[in-house]
């Protein structure tokens, strides 16, 4: 029996006749043989491993992205390493150094805060990088994301169509381009409807429930008149609804609320949340496909351009026409 046949069977890299496979399996068990991944990597120059750097695994939006990445990585027999960076540059640098040492074949990243010069120190030639959702300072990395600006515009247009004009916005973290893209969409919709811009209606959030809660409390505390809120993500919208209820406002009778993401929970909040759906699973798969193609190309840099997905409006019970209270 040839070593090639044994290698094909052990690495499940191709067909091996039943009786031959049975003989190999018996021998492997008798010898207690285990394939040596490191030895194989030295020969194939690949580890069949990809890494996914995420800012915050506690936000329910990200597990949907991970699921899309995981499904395709499994289909293509890649091992997936998840790294939670907390948007901390030191953690990002630590992970990139570790991934370089482990010689991962490719990297997916959501919103690295490290500058290009530092990212380049670790993604030496031959390690392709693909950006998912949020942007990163690395020009050769294609970005797979939803149309953040257009999604925010659609969310705000929905409230305008219901007759609302005093529409507040709880933003995402202002340092993120994603937050600025959604703010721009909100402002563009108001401007197109000739609604006068009122800075008092814009409060800063941080993509958390607490940020949404505090943002609405600030609006109420400053006695700003508003009949609707567009929150930059679903967790902020959930916090906004809690604050409105805590201060005796009914949703949607007194105040309509729209979020962004369409996390699994959005259909189960009270009332169920109107929001912008992010096709997270499809985007995860798409980014992974681009990355694995770049690994196969061996050029060290993906040939793909950015891929932008549409985010449809999902209307539920947290919005209603003005004056329906
Ligand atoms: O909810 C977390 C937010 O950060 C999402 O809207 C997603 O786009 C990510 O960037």
mmCIF file of N, CA and C in Angstrom, residues 64-194:
data_model
loop_
_atom_site.group_PDB
_atom_site.id
_atom_site.type_symbol
_atom_site.label_atom_id
_atom_site.label_comp_id
_atom_site.label_asym_id
_atom_site.label_seq_id
_atom_site.Cartn_x
_atom_site.Cartn_y
_atom_site.Cartn_z
ATOM 1 N N UNK A 64 -24.445 36.282 14.592
ATOM 2 C CA UNK A 64 -25.049 35.983 13.279
ATOM 3 C C UNK A 64 -23.985 36.059 12.182
ATOM 4 N N UNK A 65 -23.084 37.043 12.317
ATOM 5 C CA UNK A 65 -21.970 37.139 11.357
ATOM 6 C C UNK A 65 -21.089 35.892 11.476
ATOM 7 N N UNK A 66 -20.798 35.542 12.752
ATOM 8 C CA UNK A 66 -19.913 34.390 12.989
ATOM 9 C C UNK A 66 -20.512 33.133 12.385
ATOM 10 N N UNK A 67 -21.842 32.997 12.508
ATOM 11 C CA UNK A 67 -22.497 31.777 11.977
ATOM 12 C C UNK A 67 -22.264 31.668 10.474
ATOM 13 N N UNK A 68 -22.385 32.769 9.766
ATOM 14 C CA UNK A 68 -22.160 32.753 8.316
ATOM 15 C C UNK A 68 -20.727 32.380 7.983
ATOM 16 N N UNK A 69 -19.780 32.934 8.752
ATOM 17 C CA UNK A 69 -18.359 32.633 8.525
ATOM 18 C C UNK A 69 -18.089 31.165 8.827
ATOM 19 N N UNK A 70 -18.632 30.720 9.976
ATOM 20 C CA UNK A 70 -18.396 29.336 10.437
ATOM 21 C C UNK A 70 -18.935 28.313 9.427
ATOM 22 N N UNK A 71 -20.140 28.565 8.900
ATOM 23 C CA UNK A 71 -20.750 27.597 7.974
ATOM 24 C C UNK A 71 -19.868 27.385 6.751
ATOM 25 N N UNK A 72 -19.381 28.497 6.167
ATOM 26 C CA UNK A 72 -18.564 28.328 4.961
ATOM 27 C C UNK A 72 -17.186 27.772 5.296
ATOM 28 N N UNK A 73 -16.611 28.239 6.428
ATOM 29 C CA UNK A 73 -15.289 27.701 6.818
ATOM 30 C C UNK A 73 -15.380 26.189 6.997
ATOM 31 N N UNK A 74 -16.440 25.717 7.635
ATOM 32 C CA UNK A 74 -16.608 24.265 7.822
ATOM 33 C C UNK A 74 -16.757 23.547 6.485
ATOM 34 N N UNK A 75 -17.566 24.150 5.598
ATOM 35 C CA UNK A 75 -17.770 23.512 4.283
ATOM 36 C C UNK A 75 -16.440 23.347 3.544
ATOM 37 N N UNK A 76 -15.519 24.315 3.756
ATOM 38 C CA UNK A 76 -14.226 24.284 3.047
ATOM 39 C C UNK A 76 -13.115 23.703 3.913
ATOM 40 N N UNK A 77 -13.510 23.053 5.040
ATOM 41 C CA UNK A 77 -12.530 22.380 5.932
ATOM 42 C C UNK A 77 -11.487 23.321 6.509
ATOM 43 N N UNK A 78 -11.909 24.539 6.807
ATOM 44 C CA UNK A 78 -11.018 25.485 7.504
ATOM 45 C C UNK A 78 -11.364 25.508 8.985
ATOM 46 N N UNK A 79 -10.328 25.633 9.831
ATOM 47 C CA UNK A 79 -10.539 25.858 11.267
ATOM 48 C C UNK A 79 -10.694 27.363 11.463
ATOM 49 N N UNK A 80 -11.668 27.762 12.303
ATOM 50 C CA UNK A 80 -11.923 29.188 12.547
ATOM 51 C C UNK A 80 -11.484 29.558 13.958
ATOM 52 N N UNK A 81 -10.630 30.596 14.054
ATOM 53 C CA UNK A 81 -10.210 31.117 15.363
ATOM 54 C C UNK A 81 -10.939 32.439 15.600
ATOM 55 N N UNK A 82 -11.707 32.535 16.694
ATOM 56 C CA UNK A 82 -12.428 33.767 17.022
ATOM 57 C C UNK A 82 -11.612 34.569 18.025
ATOM 58 N N UNK A 83 -11.463 35.881 17.775
ATOM 59 C CA UNK A 83 -10.673 36.735 18.677
ATOM 60 C C UNK A 83 -11.528 37.948 19.041
ATOM 61 N N UNK A 84 -11.854 38.105 20.336
ATOM 62 C CA UNK A 84 -12.650 39.255 20.774
ATOM 63 C C UNK A 84 -11.710 40.375 21.212
ATOM 64 N N UNK A 85 -11.699 41.491 20.468
ATOM 65 C CA UNK A 85 -10.678 42.535 20.686
ATOM 66 C C UNK A 85 -11.143 43.657 21.605
ATOM 67 N N UNK A 86 -12.457 43.753 21.848
ATOM 68 C CA UNK A 86 -13.023 44.850 22.666
ATOM 69 C C UNK A 86 -12.618 46.213 22.105
ATOM 70 N N UNK A 87 -12.299 46.252 20.811
ATOM 71 C CA UNK A 87 -11.851 47.488 20.132
ATOM 72 C C UNK A 87 -10.668 48.119 20.857
ATOM 73 N N UNK A 88 -9.860 47.255 21.505
ATOM 74 C CA UNK A 88 -8.662 47.708 22.235
ATOM 75 C C UNK A 88 -7.443 47.493 21.339
ATOM 76 N N UNK A 89 -6.728 48.565 20.948
ATOM 77 C CA UNK A 89 -5.594 48.410 20.021
ATOM 78 C C UNK A 89 -4.530 47.444 20.541
ATOM 79 N N UNK A 90 -4.361 47.413 21.893
ATOM 80 C CA UNK A 90 -3.340 46.491 22.430
ATOM 81 C C UNK A 90 -3.760 45.044 22.224
ATOM 82 N N UNK A 91 -5.087 44.773 22.414
ATOM 83 C CA UNK A 91 -5.592 43.402 22.187
ATOM 84 C C UNK A 91 -5.473 43.051 20.712
ATOM 85 N N UNK A 92 -5.782 44.012 19.864
ATOM 86 C CA UNK A 92 -5.691 43.748 18.414
ATOM 87 C C UNK A 92 -4.248 43.392 18.048
ATOM 88 N N UNK A 93 -3.305 44.162 18.572
ATOM 89 C CA UNK A 93 -1.892 43.912 18.260
ATOM 90 C C UNK A 93 -1.458 42.542 18.795
ATOM 91 N N UNK A 94 -1.912 42.227 19.991
ATOM 92 C CA UNK A 94 -1.577 40.929 20.617
ATOM 93 C C UNK A 94 -2.108 39.777 19.765
ATOM 94 N N UNK A 95 -3.354 39.911 19.306
ATOM 95 C CA UNK A 95 -3.945 38.835 18.492
ATOM 96 C C UNK A 95 -3.233 38.728 17.138
ATOM 97 N N UNK A 96 -2.955 39.874 16.512
ATOM 98 C CA UNK A 96 -2.292 39.823 15.191
ATOM 99 C C UNK A 96 -0.910 39.177 15.315
ATOM 100 N N UNK A 97 -0.221 39.465 16.417
ATOM 101 C CA UNK A 97 1.105 38.844 16.636
ATOM 102 C C UNK A 97 0.955 37.330 16.793
ATOM 103 N N UNK A 98 -0.058 36.920 17.565
ATOM 104 C CA UNK A 98 -0.303 35.480 17.786
ATOM 105 C C UNK A 98 -0.677 34.797 16.477
ATOM 106 N N UNK A 99 -1.531 35.446 15.697
ATOM 107 C CA UNK A 99 -1.993 34.838 14.437
ATOM 108 C C UNK A 99 -0.861 34.733 13.425
ATOM 109 N N UNK A 100 0.047 35.710 13.474
ATOM 110 C CA UNK A 100 1.230 35.635 12.604
ATOM 111 C C UNK A 100 2.085 34.433 12.996
ATOM 112 N N UNK A 101 2.255 34.259 14.312
ATOM 113 C CA UNK A 101 3.082 33.118 14.796
ATOM 114 C C UNK A 101 2.424 31.788 14.418
ATOM 115 N N UNK A 102 1.092 31.787 14.459
ATOM 116 C CA UNK A 102 0.391 30.530 14.133
ATOM 117 C C UNK A 102 0.252 30.339 12.622
ATOM 118 N N UNK A 103 0.713 31.388 11.882
ATOM 119 C CA UNK A 103 0.689 31.325 10.413
ATOM 120 C C UNK A 103 -0.713 30.992 9.876
ATOM 121 N N UNK A 104 -1.732 31.732 10.404
ATOM 122 C CA UNK A 104 -3.069 31.524 9.851
ATOM 123 C C UNK A 104 -3.029 31.876 8.368
ATOM 124 N N UNK A 105 -3.928 31.292 7.601
ATOM 125 C CA UNK A 105 -3.919 31.496 6.150
ATOM 126 C C UNK A 105 -4.587 32.803 5.738
ATOM 127 N N UNK A 106 -5.498 33.316 6.601
ATOM 128 C CA UNK A 106 -6.202 34.556 6.255
ATOM 129 C C UNK A 106 -6.916 35.112 7.468
ATOM 130 N N UNK A 107 -7.270 36.404 7.394
ATOM 131 C CA UNK A 107 -7.889 37.096 8.536
ATOM 132 C C UNK A 107 -9.127 37.866 8.097
ATOM 133 N N UNK A 108 -10.218 37.689 8.877
ATOM 134 C CA UNK A 108 -11.413 38.529 8.725
ATOM 135 C C UNK A 108 -11.413 39.471 9.910
ATOM 136 N N UNK A 109 -11.858 40.715 9.710
ATOM 137 C CA UNK A 109 -11.848 41.654 10.844
ATOM 138 C C UNK A 109 -13.046 42.593 10.756
ATOM 139 N N UNK A 110 -13.658 42.855 11.924
ATOM 140 C CA UNK A 110 -14.717 43.868 12.041
ATOM 141 C C UNK A 110 -14.096 45.078 12.741
ATOM 142 N N UNK A 111 -13.844 46.135 11.946
ATOM 143 C CA UNK A 111 -13.466 47.418 12.536
ATOM 144 C C UNK A 111 -12.222 47.426 13.393
ATOM 145 N N UNK A 112 -11.049 47.063 12.866
ATOM 146 C CA UNK A 112 -9.798 47.212 13.635
ATOM 147 C C UNK A 112 -9.575 48.694 13.893
ATOM 148 N N UNK A 113 -9.079 49.018 15.099
ATOM 149 C CA UNK A 113 -8.776 50.431 15.393
ATOM 150 C C UNK A 113 -7.308 50.738 15.118
ATOM 151 N N UNK A 114 -6.479 49.682 14.938
ATOM 152 C CA UNK A 114 -5.051 49.903 14.659
ATOM 153 C C UNK A 114 -4.876 50.640 13.331
ATOM 154 N N UNK A 115 -3.862 51.515 13.235
ATOM 155 C CA UNK A 115 -3.593 52.187 11.965
ATOM 156 C C UNK A 115 -2.948 51.222 10.975
ATOM 157 N N UNK A 116 -2.975 51.589 9.702
ATOM 158 C CA UNK A 116 -2.456 50.727 8.625
ATOM 159 C C UNK A 116 -1.019 50.291 8.897
ATOM 160 N N UNK A 117 -0.181 51.224 9.363
ATOM 161 C CA UNK A 117 1.251 50.906 9.556
ATOM 162 C C UNK A 117 1.425 49.744 10.526
ATOM 163 N N UNK A 118 0.561 49.681 11.551
ATOM 164 C CA UNK A 118 0.708 48.603 12.535
ATOM 165 C C UNK A 118 0.086 47.314 12.022
ATOM 166 N N UNK A 119 -1.014 47.423 11.293
ATOM 167 C CA UNK A 119 -1.638 46.209 10.733
ATOM 168 C C UNK A 119 -0.655 45.539 9.778
ATOM 169 N N UNK A 120 0.026 46.356 8.966
ATOM 170 C CA UNK A 120 0.958 45.803 7.964
ATOM 171 C C UNK A 120 2.115 45.052 8.609
ATOM 172 N N UNK A 121 2.462 45.429 9.848
ATOM 173 C CA UNK A 121 3.582 44.745 10.513
ATOM 174 C C UNK A 121 3.280 43.262 10.698
ATOM 175 N N UNK A 122 1.983 42.925 10.766
ATOM 176 C CA UNK A 122 1.623 41.539 11.072
ATOM 177 C C UNK A 122 1.083 40.772 9.879
ATOM 178 N N UNK A 123 0.440 41.506 8.978
ATOM 179 C CA UNK A 123 -0.114 40.748 7.844
ATOM 180 C C UNK A 123 0.957 40.741 6.750
ATOM 181 N N UNK A 124 2.088 40.087 7.076
ATOM 182 C CA UNK A 124 3.200 40.046 6.115
ATOM 183 C C UNK A 124 2.664 39.494 4.799
ATOM 184 N N UNK A 125 3.406 39.730 3.739
ATOM 185 C CA UNK A 125 2.938 39.319 2.399
ATOM 186 C C UNK A 125 2.407 37.892 2.461
ATOM 187 N N UNK A 126 1.264 37.688 1.879
ATOM 188 C CA UNK A 126 0.758 36.315 1.810
ATOM 189 C C UNK A 126 -0.375 36.047 2.775
ATOM 190 N N UNK A 127 -0.666 37.019 3.676
ATOM 191 C CA UNK A 127 -1.826 36.802 4.562
ATOM 192 C C UNK A 127 -2.923 37.779 4.156
ATOM 193 N N UNK A 128 -3.900 37.321 3.386
ATOM 194 C CA UNK A 128 -4.974 38.226 2.963
ATOM 195 C C UNK A 128 -5.875 38.623 4.129
ATOM 196 N N UNK A 129 -6.433 39.846 4.032
ATOM 197 C CA UNK A 129 -7.291 40.408 5.079
ATOM 198 C C UNK A 129 -8.575 40.898 4.407
ATOM 199 N N UNK A 130 -9.720 40.546 5.005
ATOM 200 C CA UNK A 130 -11.011 41.029 4.477
ATOM 201 C C UNK A 130 -11.754 41.715 5.617
ATOM 202 N N UNK A 131 -12.305 42.889 5.346
ATOM 203 C CA UNK A 131 -13.029 43.667 6.354
ATOM 204 C C UNK A 131 -14.513 43.331 6.262
ATOM 205 N N UNK A 132 -15.153 43.144 7.431
ATOM 206 C CA UNK A 132 -16.567 42.760 7.466
ATOM 207 C C UNK A 132 -17.311 43.764 8.329
ATOM 208 N N UNK A 133 -18.389 44.286 7.797
ATOM 209 C CA UNK A 133 -19.263 45.214 8.528
ATOM 210 C C UNK A 133 -18.614 46.597 8.687
ATOM 211 N N UNK A 134 -17.740 46.781 9.672
ATOM 212 C CA UNK A 134 -17.094 48.070 9.878
ATOM 213 C C UNK A 134 -15.802 48.139 9.057
ATOM 214 N N UNK A 135 -15.346 49.353 8.788
ATOM 215 C CA UNK A 135 -14.168 49.494 7.925
ATOM 216 C C UNK A 135 -12.897 49.402 8.755
ATOM 217 N N UNK A 136 -11.770 49.127 8.073
ATOM 218 C CA UNK A 136 -10.462 49.102 8.744
ATOM 219 C C UNK A 136 -9.492 49.917 7.897
ATOM 220 N N UNK A 137 -8.417 50.391 8.549
ATOM 221 C CA UNK A 137 -7.448 51.243 7.851
ATOM 222 C C UNK A 137 -6.454 50.353 7.094
ATOM 223 N N UNK A 138 -6.939 49.707 6.017
ATOM 224 C CA UNK A 138 -6.070 48.772 5.277
ATOM 225 C C UNK A 138 -6.607 48.693 3.849
ATOM 226 N N UNK A 139 -6.124 49.560 2.972
ATOM 227 C CA UNK A 139 -6.721 49.740 1.629
ATOM 228 C C UNK A 139 -6.885 48.451 0.823
ATOM 229 N N UNK A 140 -5.974 47.466 0.997
ATOM 230 C CA UNK A 140 -6.089 46.274 0.128
ATOM 231 C C UNK A 140 -7.129 45.289 0.653
ATOM 232 N N UNK A 141 -7.798 45.643 1.780
ATOM 233 C CA UNK A 141 -8.813 44.721 2.317
ATOM 234 C C UNK A 141 -10.186 45.116 1.794
ATOM 235 N N UNK A 142 -10.815 44.273 0.967
ATOM 236 C CA UNK A 142 -12.186 44.597 0.544
ATOM 237 C C UNK A 142 -13.117 44.567 1.750
ATOM 238 N N UNK A 143 -14.191 45.364 1.678
ATOM 239 C CA UNK A 143 -15.124 45.467 2.810
ATOM 240 C C UNK A 143 -16.476 44.887 2.381
ATOM 241 N N UNK A 144 -16.994 43.965 3.201
ATOM 242 C CA UNK A 144 -18.334 43.395 2.964
ATOM 243 C C UNK A 144 -19.249 43.990 4.033
ATOM 244 N N UNK A 145 -20.282 44.710 3.621
ATOM 245 C CA UNK A 145 -21.112 45.392 4.624
ATOM 246 C C UNK A 145 -22.479 45.728 4.049
ATOM 247 N N UNK A 146 -23.404 46.070 4.979
ATOM 248 C CA UNK A 146 -24.718 46.547 4.547
ATOM 249 C C UNK A 146 -24.576 48.022 4.176
ATOM 250 N N UNK A 147 -25.518 48.543 3.393
ATOM 251 C CA UNK A 147 -25.490 49.964 3.056
ATOM 252 C C UNK A 147 -26.001 50.726 4.267
ATOM 253 N N UNK A 148 -25.074 51.126 5.140
ATOM 254 C CA UNK A 148 -25.456 51.721 6.430
ATOM 255 C C UNK A 148 -26.232 53.023 6.235
ATOM 256 N N UNK A 149 -25.741 53.869 5.337
ATOM 257 C CA UNK A 149 -26.384 55.182 5.119
ATOM 258 C C UNK A 149 -27.807 54.988 4.586
ATOM 259 N N UNK A 150 -27.943 54.116 3.563
ATOM 260 C CA UNK A 150 -29.269 53.933 2.948
ATOM 261 C C UNK A 150 -30.227 53.289 3.950
ATOM 262 N N UNK A 151 -29.734 52.368 4.754
ATOM 263 C CA UNK A 151 -30.600 51.732 5.762
ATOM 264 C C UNK A 151 -31.140 52.761 6.736
ATOM 265 N N UNK A 152 -30.261 53.691 7.159
ATOM 266 C CA UNK A 152 -30.701 54.732 8.099
ATOM 267 C C UNK A 152 -31.708 55.666 7.432
ATOM 268 N N UNK A 153 -31.481 55.925 6.143
ATOM 269 C CA UNK A 153 -32.413 56.787 5.384
ATOM 270 C C UNK A 153 -33.787 56.121 5.300
ATOM 271 N N UNK A 154 -33.813 54.819 5.031
ATOM 272 C CA UNK A 154 -35.090 54.078 4.918
ATOM 273 C C UNK A 154 -35.806 54.063 6.268
ATOM 274 N N UNK A 155 -35.052 53.888 7.332
ATOM 275 C CA UNK A 155 -35.661 53.868 8.673
ATOM 276 C C UNK A 155 -36.315 55.216 8.977
ATOM 277 N N UNK A 156 -35.619 56.284 8.662
ATOM 278 C CA UNK A 156 -36.145 57.631 8.932
ATOM 279 C C UNK A 156 -37.310 57.959 8.004
ATOM 280 N N UNK A 157 -37.210 57.534 6.738
ATOM 281 C CA UNK A 157 -38.314 57.758 5.784
ATOM 282 C C UNK A 157 -39.577 57.038 6.248
ATOM 283 N N UNK A 158 -39.412 55.896 6.880
ATOM 284 C CA UNK A 158 -40.578 55.157 7.410
ATOM 285 C C UNK A 158 -41.296 56.012 8.462
ATOM 286 N N UNK A 159 -40.544 56.639 9.332
ATOM 287 C CA UNK A 159 -41.140 57.488 10.375
ATOM 288 C C UNK A 159 -41.775 58.740 9.755
ATOM 289 N N UNK A 160 -41.130 59.299 8.758
ATOM 290 C CA UNK A 160 -41.686 60.473 8.060
ATOM 291 C C UNK A 160 -42.999 60.106 7.380
ATOM 292 N N UNK A 161 -43.033 58.920 6.785
ATOM 293 C CA UNK A 161 -44.259 58.479 6.088
ATOM 294 C C UNK A 161 -45.415 58.285 7.072
ATOM 295 N N UNK A 162 -45.071 58.051 8.343
ATOM 296 C CA UNK A 162 -46.118 57.898 9.377
ATOM 297 C C UNK A 162 -46.559 59.260 9.928
ATOM 298 N N UNK A 163 -45.966 60.332 9.384
ATOM 299 C CA UNK A 163 -46.383 61.671 9.791
ATOM 300 C C UNK A 163 -45.481 62.320 10.824
ATOM 301 N N UNK A 164 -44.470 61.617 11.300
ATOM 302 C CA UNK A 164 -43.563 62.170 12.317
ATOM 303 C C UNK A 164 -42.622 63.191 11.684
ATOM 304 N N UNK A 165 -42.359 64.267 12.414
ATOM 305 C CA UNK A 165 -41.387 65.264 11.994
ATOM 306 C C UNK A 165 -40.359 65.519 13.088
ATOM 307 N N UNK A 166 -40.799 65.413 14.347
ATOM 308 C CA UNK A 166 -39.847 65.586 15.473
ATOM 309 C C UNK A 166 -39.236 64.219 15.762
ATOM 310 N N UNK A 167 -38.228 63.852 14.928
ATOM 311 C CA UNK A 167 -37.636 62.508 14.989
ATOM 312 C C UNK A 167 -36.258 62.618 15.626
ATOM 313 N N UNK A 168 -36.086 61.965 16.775
ATOM 314 C CA UNK A 168 -34.780 61.988 17.464
ATOM 315 C C UNK A 168 -33.907 60.881 16.912
ATOM 316 N N UNK A 169 -32.583 61.034 17.121
ATOM 317 C CA UNK A 169 -31.641 59.985 16.705
ATOM 318 C C UNK A 169 -30.672 59.696 17.843
ATOM 319 N N UNK A 170 -30.620 58.410 18.256
ATOM 320 C CA UNK A 170 -29.585 57.972 19.215
ATOM 321 C C UNK A 170 -28.479 57.340 18.376
ATOM 322 N N UNK A 171 -27.344 57.986 18.306
ATOM 323 C CA UNK A 171 -26.282 57.553 17.383
ATOM 324 C C UNK A 171 -25.498 56.368 17.947
ATOM 325 N N UNK A 172 -24.653 55.812 17.083
ATOM 326 C CA UNK A 172 -23.653 54.842 17.543
ATOM 327 C C UNK A 172 -22.440 55.596 18.074
ATOM 328 N N UNK A 173 -21.376 54.885 18.428
ATOM 329 C CA UNK A 173 -20.167 55.548 18.916
ATOM 330 C C UNK A 173 -19.626 56.506 17.854
ATOM 331 N N UNK A 174 -19.507 57.798 18.144
ATOM 332 C CA UNK A 174 -19.171 58.785 17.098
ATOM 333 C C UNK A 174 -17.833 58.511 16.412
ATOM 334 N N UNK A 175 -16.944 57.779 17.060
ATOM 335 C CA UNK A 175 -15.626 57.517 16.449
ATOM 336 C C UNK A 175 -15.710 56.482 15.327
ATOM 337 N N UNK A 176 -16.833 55.800 15.218
ATOM 338 C CA UNK A 176 -16.969 54.765 14.174
ATOM 339 C C UNK A 176 -17.562 55.355 12.903
ATOM 340 N N UNK A 177 -16.975 54.993 11.766
ATOM 341 C CA UNK A 177 -17.508 55.443 10.466
ATOM 342 C C UNK A 177 -18.926 54.932 10.275
ATOM 343 N N UNK A 178 -19.222 53.738 10.806
ATOM 344 C CA UNK A 178 -20.572 53.172 10.692
ATOM 345 C C UNK A 178 -21.604 54.127 11.316
ATOM 346 N N UNK A 179 -21.240 54.690 12.462
ATOM 347 C CA UNK A 179 -22.157 55.619 13.150
ATOM 348 C C UNK A 179 -22.377 56.871 12.305
ATOM 349 N N UNK A 180 -21.280 57.353 11.692
ATOM 350 C CA UNK A 180 -21.391 58.579 10.883
ATOM 351 C C UNK A 180 -22.186 58.308 9.609
ATOM 352 N N UNK A 181 -22.048 57.085 9.069
ATOM 353 C CA UNK A 181 -22.811 56.733 7.855
ATOM 354 C C UNK A 181 -24.315 56.696 8.166
ATOM 355 N N UNK A 182 -24.666 56.172 9.345
ATOM 356 C CA UNK A 182 -26.097 56.098 9.700
ATOM 357 C C UNK A 182 -26.656 57.488 10.050
ATOM 358 N N UNK A 183 -25.844 58.302 10.719
ATOM 359 C CA UNK A 183 -26.269 59.673 11.020
ATOM 360 C C UNK A 183 -26.526 60.424 9.716
ATOM 361 N N UNK A 184 -25.642 60.206 8.742
ATOM 362 C CA UNK A 184 -25.784 60.897 7.439
ATOM 363 C C UNK A 184 -27.077 60.462 6.750
ATOM 364 N N UNK A 185 -27.427 59.178 6.880
ATOM 365 C CA UNK A 185 -28.677 58.691 6.266
ATOM 366 C C UNK A 185 -29.894 59.308 6.927
ATOM 367 N N UNK A 186 -29.845 59.401 8.259
ATOM 368 C CA UNK A 186 -30.939 60.040 9.024
ATOM 369 C C UNK A 186 -31.103 61.498 8.588
ATOM 370 N N UNK A 187 -29.994 62.229 8.498
ATOM 371 C CA UNK A 187 -30.053 63.643 8.128
ATOM 372 C C UNK A 187 -30.507 63.833 6.684
ATOM 373 N N UNK A 188 -30.061 62.937 5.806
ATOM 374 C CA UNK A 188 -30.443 63.049 4.384
ATOM 375 C C UNK A 188 -31.954 62.875 4.220
ATOM 376 N N UNK A 189 -32.539 61.947 4.979
ATOM 377 C CA UNK A 189 -33.995 61.722 4.880
ATOM 378 C C UNK A 189 -34.753 62.947 5.383
ATOM 379 N N UNK A 190 -34.311 63.541 6.485
ATOM 380 C CA UNK A 190 -34.985 64.735 7.022
ATOM 381 C C UNK A 190 -34.844 65.897 6.039
ATOM 382 N N UNK A 191 -33.651 66.025 5.482
ATOM 383 C CA UNK A 191 -33.403 67.141 4.557
ATOM 384 C C UNK A 191 -34.289 67.012 3.314
ATOM 385 N N UNK A 192 -34.395 65.776 2.795
ATOM 386 C CA UNK A 192 -35.231 65.541 1.592
ATOM 387 C C UNK A 192 -36.698 65.849 1.879
ATOM 388 N N UNK A 193 -37.096 65.702 3.151
ATOM 389 C CA UNK A 193 -38.514 65.983 3.516
ATOM 390 C C UNK A 193 -38.679 67.423 4.012
ATOM 391 N N UNK A 194 -37.581 68.192 3.834
ATOM 392 C CA UNK A 194 -37.579 69.620 4.252
ATOM 393 C C UNK A 194 -37.932 69.793 5.731
#
